[in-house]
Amino acid sequence: INAFVTPVNTAMNAFLQNLSAGNAILLGAVVGAMAAFDMGGPVNKAAYLFCVATLTAPDGSVIASPAMGMIGAAGFAISSSCAVATFLFPKKFSAELRDAGKAAMVMGLTFIAEGSIPFVIAKPKQVWPSIITGSAVAGALAGLAGITLTAPIGGIFTLPLVNKIGLYLLVSVIGTFVSALMMGFMLKPHVEETDE
């Protein structure tokens, strides 16, 4: 596995390094999309580790990282959007997914992407592009706003380490609602299966 994964990770890091030298909005969109792409898998981790690496200055000191601000905002949107969608559009989800939405909200607020997995498994064509889009929007807006974070993790517990807390919450909410509204638009009303 390492023989395959190592060159892929190296290539992704080189791609992100090239982006970081240019457009912060584009970097935020790409990092956000990668974070949602596999919901905690290798692509998510590659984006996350790239952002964590930007926290360290050449002298070894910890610095405020725009890349961490981007992925922190994007991370809010992944699981939280699934939860918000169950609240806004309850008729479009099964009882099990509506219940999973409660856990997804807690996971989204604490920077855990895996809360979206049951939703993607149940409705991949609608949920997967929705969470990728919303996370990309949140990441891009964070890049545009110049939001930085000095912690190697996002979520509500690191809010005091964000330079622009109000804007950070705003772009996170915007990304969350972009995803949730996309799901609401794309999903059809849920029909319970009955045993015959």
PDB file of C-alpha atoms in Angstrom:
ATOM      1  CA  ILE A   1       0.000   0.000   0.000  1.00  0.00           C
ATOM      2  CA  ASN A   2       2.809   2.431   0.883  1.00  0.00           C
ATOM      3  CA  ALA A   3       4.336   1.989  -2.574  1.00  0.00           C
ATOM      4  CA  PHE A   4       1.133   3.399  -4.051  1.00  0.00           C
ATOM      5  CA  VAL A   5       0.067   5.872  -1.355  1.00  0.00           C
ATOM      6  CA  THR A   6       3.441   7.612  -0.834  1.00  0.00           C
ATOM      7  CA  PRO A   7       3.833   8.971  -4.389  1.00  0.00           C
ATOM      8  CA  VAL A   8       0.171  10.004  -4.464  1.00  0.00           C
ATOM      9  CA  ASN A   9       0.569  11.912  -1.179  1.00  0.00           C
ATOM     10  CA  THR A  10       3.784  13.494  -2.417  1.00  0.00           C
ATOM     11  CA  ALA A  11       2.071  14.637  -5.617  1.00  0.00           C
ATOM     12  CA  MET A  12      -0.909  16.060  -3.693  1.00  0.00           C
ATOM     13  CA  ASN A  13       1.396  17.955  -1.339  1.00  0.00           C
ATOM     14  CA  ALA A  14       3.352  19.387  -4.261  1.00  0.00           C
ATOM     15  CA  PHE A  15       0.073  20.466  -5.883  1.00  0.00           C
ATOM     16  CA  LEU A  16      -1.089  22.180  -2.684  1.00  0.00           C
ATOM     17  CA  GLN A  17       2.307  23.844  -2.201  1.00  0.00           C
ATOM     18  CA  ASN A  18       2.042  25.322  -5.695  1.00  0.00           C
ATOM     19  CA  LEU A  19      -1.458  26.618  -4.934  1.00  0.00           C
ATOM     20  CA  SER A  20      -0.387  28.135  -1.618  1.00  0.00           C
ATOM     21  CA  ALA A  21       2.073  30.369  -3.421  1.00  0.00           C
ATOM     22  CA  GLY A  22      -0.743  31.839  -5.509  1.00  0.00           C
ATOM     23  CA  ASN A  23      -4.443  32.204  -4.907  1.00  0.00           C
ATOM     24  CA  ALA A  24      -5.710  31.790  -1.323  1.00  0.00           C
ATOM     25  CA  ILE A  25      -9.318  31.445  -2.513  1.00  0.00           C
ATOM     26  CA  LEU A  26      -8.439  28.600  -4.879  1.00  0.00           C
ATOM     27  CA  LEU A  27      -6.288  26.905  -2.234  1.00  0.00           C
ATOM     28  CA  GLY A  28      -9.170  27.143   0.251  1.00  0.00           C
ATOM     29  CA  ALA A  29     -11.602  25.638  -2.245  1.00  0.00           C
ATOM     30  CA  VAL A  30      -9.271  22.746  -3.060  1.00  0.00           C
ATOM     31  CA  VAL A  31      -8.390  22.043   0.582  1.00  0.00           C
ATOM     32  CA  GLY A  32     -12.076  22.187   1.509  1.00  0.00           C
ATOM     33  CA  ALA A  33     -13.103  19.850  -1.299  1.00  0.00           C
ATOM     34  CA  MET A  34     -10.319  17.413  -0.387  1.00  0.00           C
ATOM     35  CA  ALA A  35     -11.403  17.431   3.260  1.00  0.00           C
ATOM     36  CA  ALA A  36     -14.922  16.351   2.256  1.00  0.00           C
ATOM     37  CA  PHE A  37     -13.916  14.066  -0.601  1.00  0.00           C
ATOM     38  CA  ASP A  38     -13.493  10.887   1.432  1.00  0.00           C
ATOM     39  CA  MET A  39     -14.700  12.067   4.855  1.00  0.00           C
ATOM     40  CA  GLY A  40     -11.641  11.229   6.924  1.00  0.00           C
ATOM     41  CA  GLY A  41      -9.875   9.010   4.394  1.00  0.00           C
ATOM     42  CA  PRO A  42      -6.462   9.424   2.712  1.00  0.00           C
ATOM     43  CA  VAL A  43      -7.392  12.479   0.610  1.00  0.00           C
ATOM     44  CA  ASN A  44      -8.848  14.193   3.686  1.00  0.00           C
ATOM     45  CA  LYS A  45      -5.719  13.373   5.677  1.00  0.00           C
ATOM     46  CA  ALA A  46      -3.395  14.618   2.926  1.00  0.00           C
ATOM     47  CA  ALA A  47      -5.156  18.001   2.924  1.00  0.00           C
ATOM     48  CA  TYR A  48      -5.211  18.113   6.724  1.00  0.00           C
ATOM     49  CA  LEU A  49      -1.512  17.241   7.117  1.00  0.00           C
ATOM     50  CA  PHE A  50      -0.572  19.820   4.494  1.00  0.00           C
ATOM     51  CA  CYS A  51      -2.438  22.456   6.515  1.00  0.00           C
ATOM     52  CA  VAL A  52      -0.879  21.304   9.804  1.00  0.00           C
ATOM     53  CA  ALA A  53       2.573  21.595   8.246  1.00  0.00           C
ATOM     54  CA  THR A  54       1.922  25.296   7.573  1.00  0.00           C
ATOM     55  CA  LEU A  55       1.682  25.943  11.321  1.00  0.00           C
ATOM     56  CA  THR A  56       5.441  25.672  11.757  1.00  0.00           C
ATOM     57  CA  ALA A  57       7.819  28.488  10.837  1.00  0.00           C
ATOM     58  CA  PRO A  58      11.359  27.703   9.597  1.00  0.00           C
ATOM     59  CA  ASP A  59      12.696  28.350  13.106  1.00  0.00           C
ATOM     60  CA  GLY A  60      10.276  25.771  14.555  1.00  0.00           C
ATOM     61  CA  SER A  61       7.898  28.255  16.159  1.00  0.00           C
ATOM     62  CA  VAL A  62       4.132  27.991  15.792  1.00  0.00           C
ATOM     63  CA  ILE A  63       2.541  30.557  13.491  1.00  0.00           C
ATOM     64  CA  ALA A  64      -1.034  31.519  12.568  1.00  0.00           C
ATOM     65  CA  SER A  65      -1.897  29.501   9.494  1.00  0.00           C
ATOM     66  CA  PRO A  66      -4.339  30.612   6.779  1.00  0.00           C
ATOM     67  CA  ALA A  67      -4.414  27.007   5.508  1.00  0.00           C
ATOM     68  CA  MET A  68      -5.591  25.768   8.914  1.00  0.00           C
ATOM     69  CA  GLY A  69      -8.264  28.482   8.879  1.00  0.00           C
ATOM     70  CA  MET A  70      -9.424  27.164   5.512  1.00  0.00           C
ATOM     71  CA  ILE A  71      -9.646  23.525   6.488  1.00  0.00           C
ATOM     72  CA  GLY A  72     -11.079  24.418   9.892  1.00  0.00           C
ATOM     73  CA  ALA A  73     -14.000  26.245   8.252  1.00  0.00           C
ATOM     74  CA  ALA A  74     -14.458  23.491   5.697  1.00  0.00           C
ATOM     75  CA  GLY A  75     -14.428  20.848   8.419  1.00  0.00           C
ATOM     76  CA  PHE A  76     -17.470  22.419  10.076  1.00  0.00           C
ATOM     77  CA  ALA A  77     -19.523  21.995   6.913  1.00  0.00           C
ATOM     78  CA  ILE A  78     -18.965  18.290   6.252  1.00  0.00           C
ATOM     79  CA  SER A  79     -20.947  16.572   9.003  1.00  0.00           C
ATOM     80  CA  SER A  80     -22.904  19.616  10.176  1.00  0.00           C
ATOM     81  CA  SER A  81     -24.521  20.082   6.772  1.00  0.00           C
ATOM     82  CA  CYS A  82     -25.975  16.581   6.919  1.00  0.00           C
ATOM     83  CA  ALA A  83     -27.452  17.382  10.322  1.00  0.00           C
ATOM     84  CA  VAL A  84     -28.867  20.717   9.166  1.00  0.00           C
ATOM     85  CA  ALA A  85     -30.393  19.050   6.097  1.00  0.00           C
ATOM     86  CA  THR A  86     -32.269  16.571   8.323  1.00  0.00           C
ATOM     87  CA  PHE A  87     -33.695  19.484  10.309  1.00  0.00           C
ATOM     88  CA  LEU A  88     -34.648  21.562   7.247  1.00  0.00           C
ATOM     89  CA  PHE A  89     -35.896  18.686   5.092  1.00  0.00           C
ATOM     90  CA  PRO A  90     -36.959  15.883   7.462  1.00  0.00           C
ATOM     91  CA  LYS A  91     -39.265  14.242   4.905  1.00  0.00           C
ATOM     92  CA  LYS A  92     -36.304  13.576   2.644  1.00  0.00           C
ATOM     93  CA  PHE A  93     -34.524  11.328   5.146  1.00  0.00           C
ATOM     94  CA  SER A  94     -35.303   8.027   6.811  1.00  0.00           C
ATOM     95  CA  ALA A  95     -35.887   7.892  10.553  1.00  0.00           C
ATOM     96  CA  GLU A  96     -32.423   6.352  10.945  1.00  0.00           C
ATOM     97  CA  LEU A  97     -30.740   9.198   9.093  1.00  0.00           C
ATOM     98  CA  ARG A  98     -32.724  11.823  10.982  1.00  0.00           C
ATOM     99  CA  ASP A  99     -31.454  10.232  14.168  1.00  0.00           C
ATOM    100  CA  ALA A 100     -27.909  10.097  12.755  1.00  0.00           C
ATOM    101  CA  GLY A 101     -28.223  13.817  12.088  1.00  0.00           C
ATOM    102  CA  LYS A 102     -28.084  14.539  15.809  1.00  0.00           C
ATOM    103  CA  ALA A 103     -24.715  12.818  16.126  1.00  0.00           C
ATOM    104  CA  ALA A 104     -23.533  14.407  12.873  1.00  0.00           C
ATOM    105  CA  MET A 105     -24.118  17.872  14.332  1.00  0.00           C
ATOM    106  CA  VAL A 106     -21.923  17.146  17.337  1.00  0.00           C
ATOM    107  CA  MET A 107     -19.270  15.628  15.073  1.00  0.00           C
ATOM    108  CA  GLY A 108     -19.368  18.591  12.702  1.00  0.00           C
ATOM    109  CA  LEU A 109     -18.896  21.066  15.525  1.00  0.00           C
ATOM    110  CA  THR A 110     -15.878  19.101  16.743  1.00  0.00           C
ATOM    111  CA  PHE A 111     -14.099  18.758  13.360  1.00  0.00           C
ATOM    112  CA  ILE A 112     -15.043  15.129  12.701  1.00  0.00           C
ATOM    113  CA  ALA A 113     -15.976  14.449   9.069  1.00  0.00           C
ATOM    114  CA  GLU A 114     -17.095  10.860   9.593  1.00  0.00           C
ATOM    115  CA  GLY A 115     -20.574  11.943  10.715  1.00  0.00           C
ATOM    116  CA  SER A 116     -21.448  12.364   7.033  1.00  0.00           C
ATOM    117  CA  ILE A 117     -20.611   8.766   6.085  1.00  0.00           C
ATOM    118  CA  PRO A 118     -24.081   7.237   6.754  1.00  0.00           C
ATOM    119  CA  PHE A 119     -25.633   9.947   4.583  1.00  0.00           C
ATOM    120  CA  VAL A 120     -23.200   9.424   1.713  1.00  0.00           C
ATOM    121  CA  ILE A 121     -23.721   5.659   1.882  1.00  0.00           C
ATOM    122  CA  ALA A 122     -27.517   6.071   1.797  1.00  0.00           C
ATOM    123  CA  LYS A 123     -27.684   8.834  -0.846  1.00  0.00           C
ATOM    124  CA  PRO A 124     -24.277   9.102  -2.577  1.00  0.00           C
ATOM    125  CA  LYS A 125     -25.379  10.927  -5.740  1.00  0.00           C
ATOM    126  CA  GLN A 126     -26.979  13.733  -3.760  1.00  0.00           C
ATOM    127  CA  VAL A 127     -25.003  13.978  -0.516  1.00  0.00           C
ATOM    128  CA  TRP A 128     -21.441  13.477  -1.762  1.00  0.00           C
ATOM    129  CA  PRO A 129     -21.360  16.397  -4.240  1.00  0.00           C
ATOM    130  CA  SER A 130     -23.258  18.529  -1.733  1.00  0.00           C
ATOM    131  CA  ILE A 131     -20.734  18.159   1.083  1.00  0.00           C
ATOM    132  CA  ILE A 132     -17.805  18.642  -1.298  1.00  0.00           C
ATOM    133  CA  THR A 133     -19.332  21.847  -2.674  1.00  0.00           C
ATOM    134  CA  GLY A 134     -20.221  23.322   0.719  1.00  0.00           C
ATOM    135  CA  SER A 135     -16.800  22.524   2.161  1.00  0.00           C
ATOM    136  CA  ALA A 136     -15.088  24.051  -0.870  1.00  0.00           C
ATOM    137  CA  VAL A 137     -17.192  27.201  -0.448  1.00  0.00           C
ATOM    138  CA  ALA A 138     -16.309  27.450   3.255  1.00  0.00           C
ATOM    139  CA  GLY A 139     -12.605  26.941   2.536  1.00  0.00           C
ATOM    140  CA  ALA A 140     -12.597  29.485  -0.293  1.00  0.00           C
ATOM    141  CA  LEU A 141     -14.398  32.103   1.807  1.00  0.00           C
ATOM    142  CA  ALA A 142     -11.953  31.527   4.655  1.00  0.00           C
ATOM    143  CA  GLY A 143      -9.095  32.120   2.221  1.00  0.00           C
ATOM    144  CA  LEU A 144     -10.773  35.264   0.921  1.00  0.00           C
ATOM    145  CA  ALA A 145     -11.334  36.581   4.457  1.00  0.00           C
ATOM    146  CA  GLY A 146      -7.749  35.889   5.555  1.00  0.00           C
ATOM    147  CA  ILE A 147      -8.825  33.713   8.468  1.00  0.00           C
ATOM    148  CA  THR A 148      -6.001  32.056  10.374  1.00  0.00           C
ATOM    149  CA  LEU A 149      -5.863  29.360  13.033  1.00  0.00           C
ATOM    150  CA  THR A 150      -2.922  28.471  15.281  1.00  0.00           C
ATOM    151  CA  ALA A 151      -4.134  24.998  16.342  1.00  0.00           C
ATOM    152  CA  PRO A 152      -3.650  21.734  14.415  1.00  0.00           C
ATOM    153  CA  ILE A 153      -7.397  21.029  14.564  1.00  0.00           C
ATOM    154  CA  GLY A 154     -10.644  22.873  13.942  1.00  0.00           C
ATOM    155  CA  GLY A 155     -13.975  22.788  15.706  1.00  0.00           C
ATOM    156  CA  ILE A 156     -15.554  24.866  18.438  1.00  0.00           C
ATOM    157  CA  PHE A 157     -12.835  24.084  20.979  1.00  0.00           C
ATOM    158  CA  THR A 158     -10.206  26.026  19.030  1.00  0.00           C
ATOM    159  CA  LEU A 159     -12.318  29.157  18.415  1.00  0.00           C
ATOM    160  CA  PRO A 160     -10.128  31.295  20.742  1.00  0.00           C
ATOM    161  CA  LEU A 161      -7.156  30.546  18.448  1.00  0.00           C
ATOM    162  CA  VAL A 162      -8.844  32.000  15.342  1.00  0.00           C
ATOM    163  CA  ASN A 163      -7.959  35.567  14.339  1.00  0.00           C
ATOM    164  CA  LYS A 164     -11.452  36.504  13.106  1.00  0.00           C
ATOM    165  CA  ILE A 165     -13.897  34.390  15.102  1.00  0.00           C
ATOM    166  CA  GLY A 166     -17.066  36.028  13.769  1.00  0.00           C
ATOM    167  CA  LEU A 167     -16.031  35.650  10.137  1.00  0.00           C
ATOM    168  CA  TYR A 168     -14.825  32.096  10.787  1.00  0.00           C
ATOM    169  CA  LEU A 169     -18.248  31.129  12.131  1.00  0.00           C
ATOM    170  CA  LEU A 170     -19.993  32.972   9.300  1.00  0.00           C
ATOM    171  CA  VAL A 171     -18.090  31.253   6.478  1.00  0.00           C
ATOM    172  CA  SER A 172     -18.533  27.900   8.228  1.00  0.00           C
ATOM    173  CA  VAL A 173     -22.293  28.464   8.439  1.00  0.00           C
ATOM    174  CA  ILE A 174     -22.438  29.572   4.792  1.00  0.00           C
ATOM    175  CA  GLY A 175     -20.624  26.406   3.667  1.00  0.00           C
ATOM    176  CA  THR A 176     -22.892  24.290   5.856  1.00  0.00           C
ATOM    177  CA  PHE A 177     -26.047  25.806   4.402  1.00  0.00           C
ATOM    178  CA  VAL A 178     -24.764  25.546   0.818  1.00  0.00           C
ATOM    179  CA  SER A 179     -24.396  21.776   1.350  1.00  0.00           C
ATOM    180  CA  ALA A 180     -27.673  21.390   3.231  1.00  0.00           C
ATOM    181  CA  LEU A 181     -29.670  23.337   0.636  1.00  0.00           C
ATOM    182  CA  MET A 182     -28.093  21.351  -2.187  1.00  0.00           C
ATOM    183  CA  MET A 183     -29.184  18.148  -0.463  1.00  0.00           C
ATOM    184  CA  GLY A 184     -32.680  19.513   0.007  1.00  0.00           C
ATOM    185  CA  PHE A 185     -32.880  20.430  -3.658  1.00  0.00           C
ATOM    186  CA  MET A 186     -31.439  17.156  -4.988  1.00  0.00           C
ATOM    187  CA  LEU A 187     -33.053  14.610  -2.666  1.00  0.00           C
ATOM    188  CA  LYS A 188     -36.509  13.194  -3.290  1.00  0.00           C
ATOM    189  CA  PRO A 189     -38.930  12.615  -0.412  1.00  0.00           C
ATOM    190  CA  HIS A 190     -38.062   9.460   1.488  1.00  0.00           C
ATOM    191  CA  VAL A 191     -40.375   6.497   1.046  1.00  0.00           C
ATOM    192  CA  GLU A 192     -40.299   3.856   3.738  1.00  0.00           C
ATOM    193  CA  GLU A 193     -39.838   0.336   2.453  1.00  0.00           C
ATOM    194  CA  THR A 194     -42.570  -2.079   3.475  1.00  0.00           C
ATOM    195  CA  ASP A 195     -42.342  -5.836   3.803  1.00  0.00           C
ATOM    196  CA  GLU A 196     -44.709  -7.721   1.552  1.00  0.00           C
TER     197      GLU A 196
END
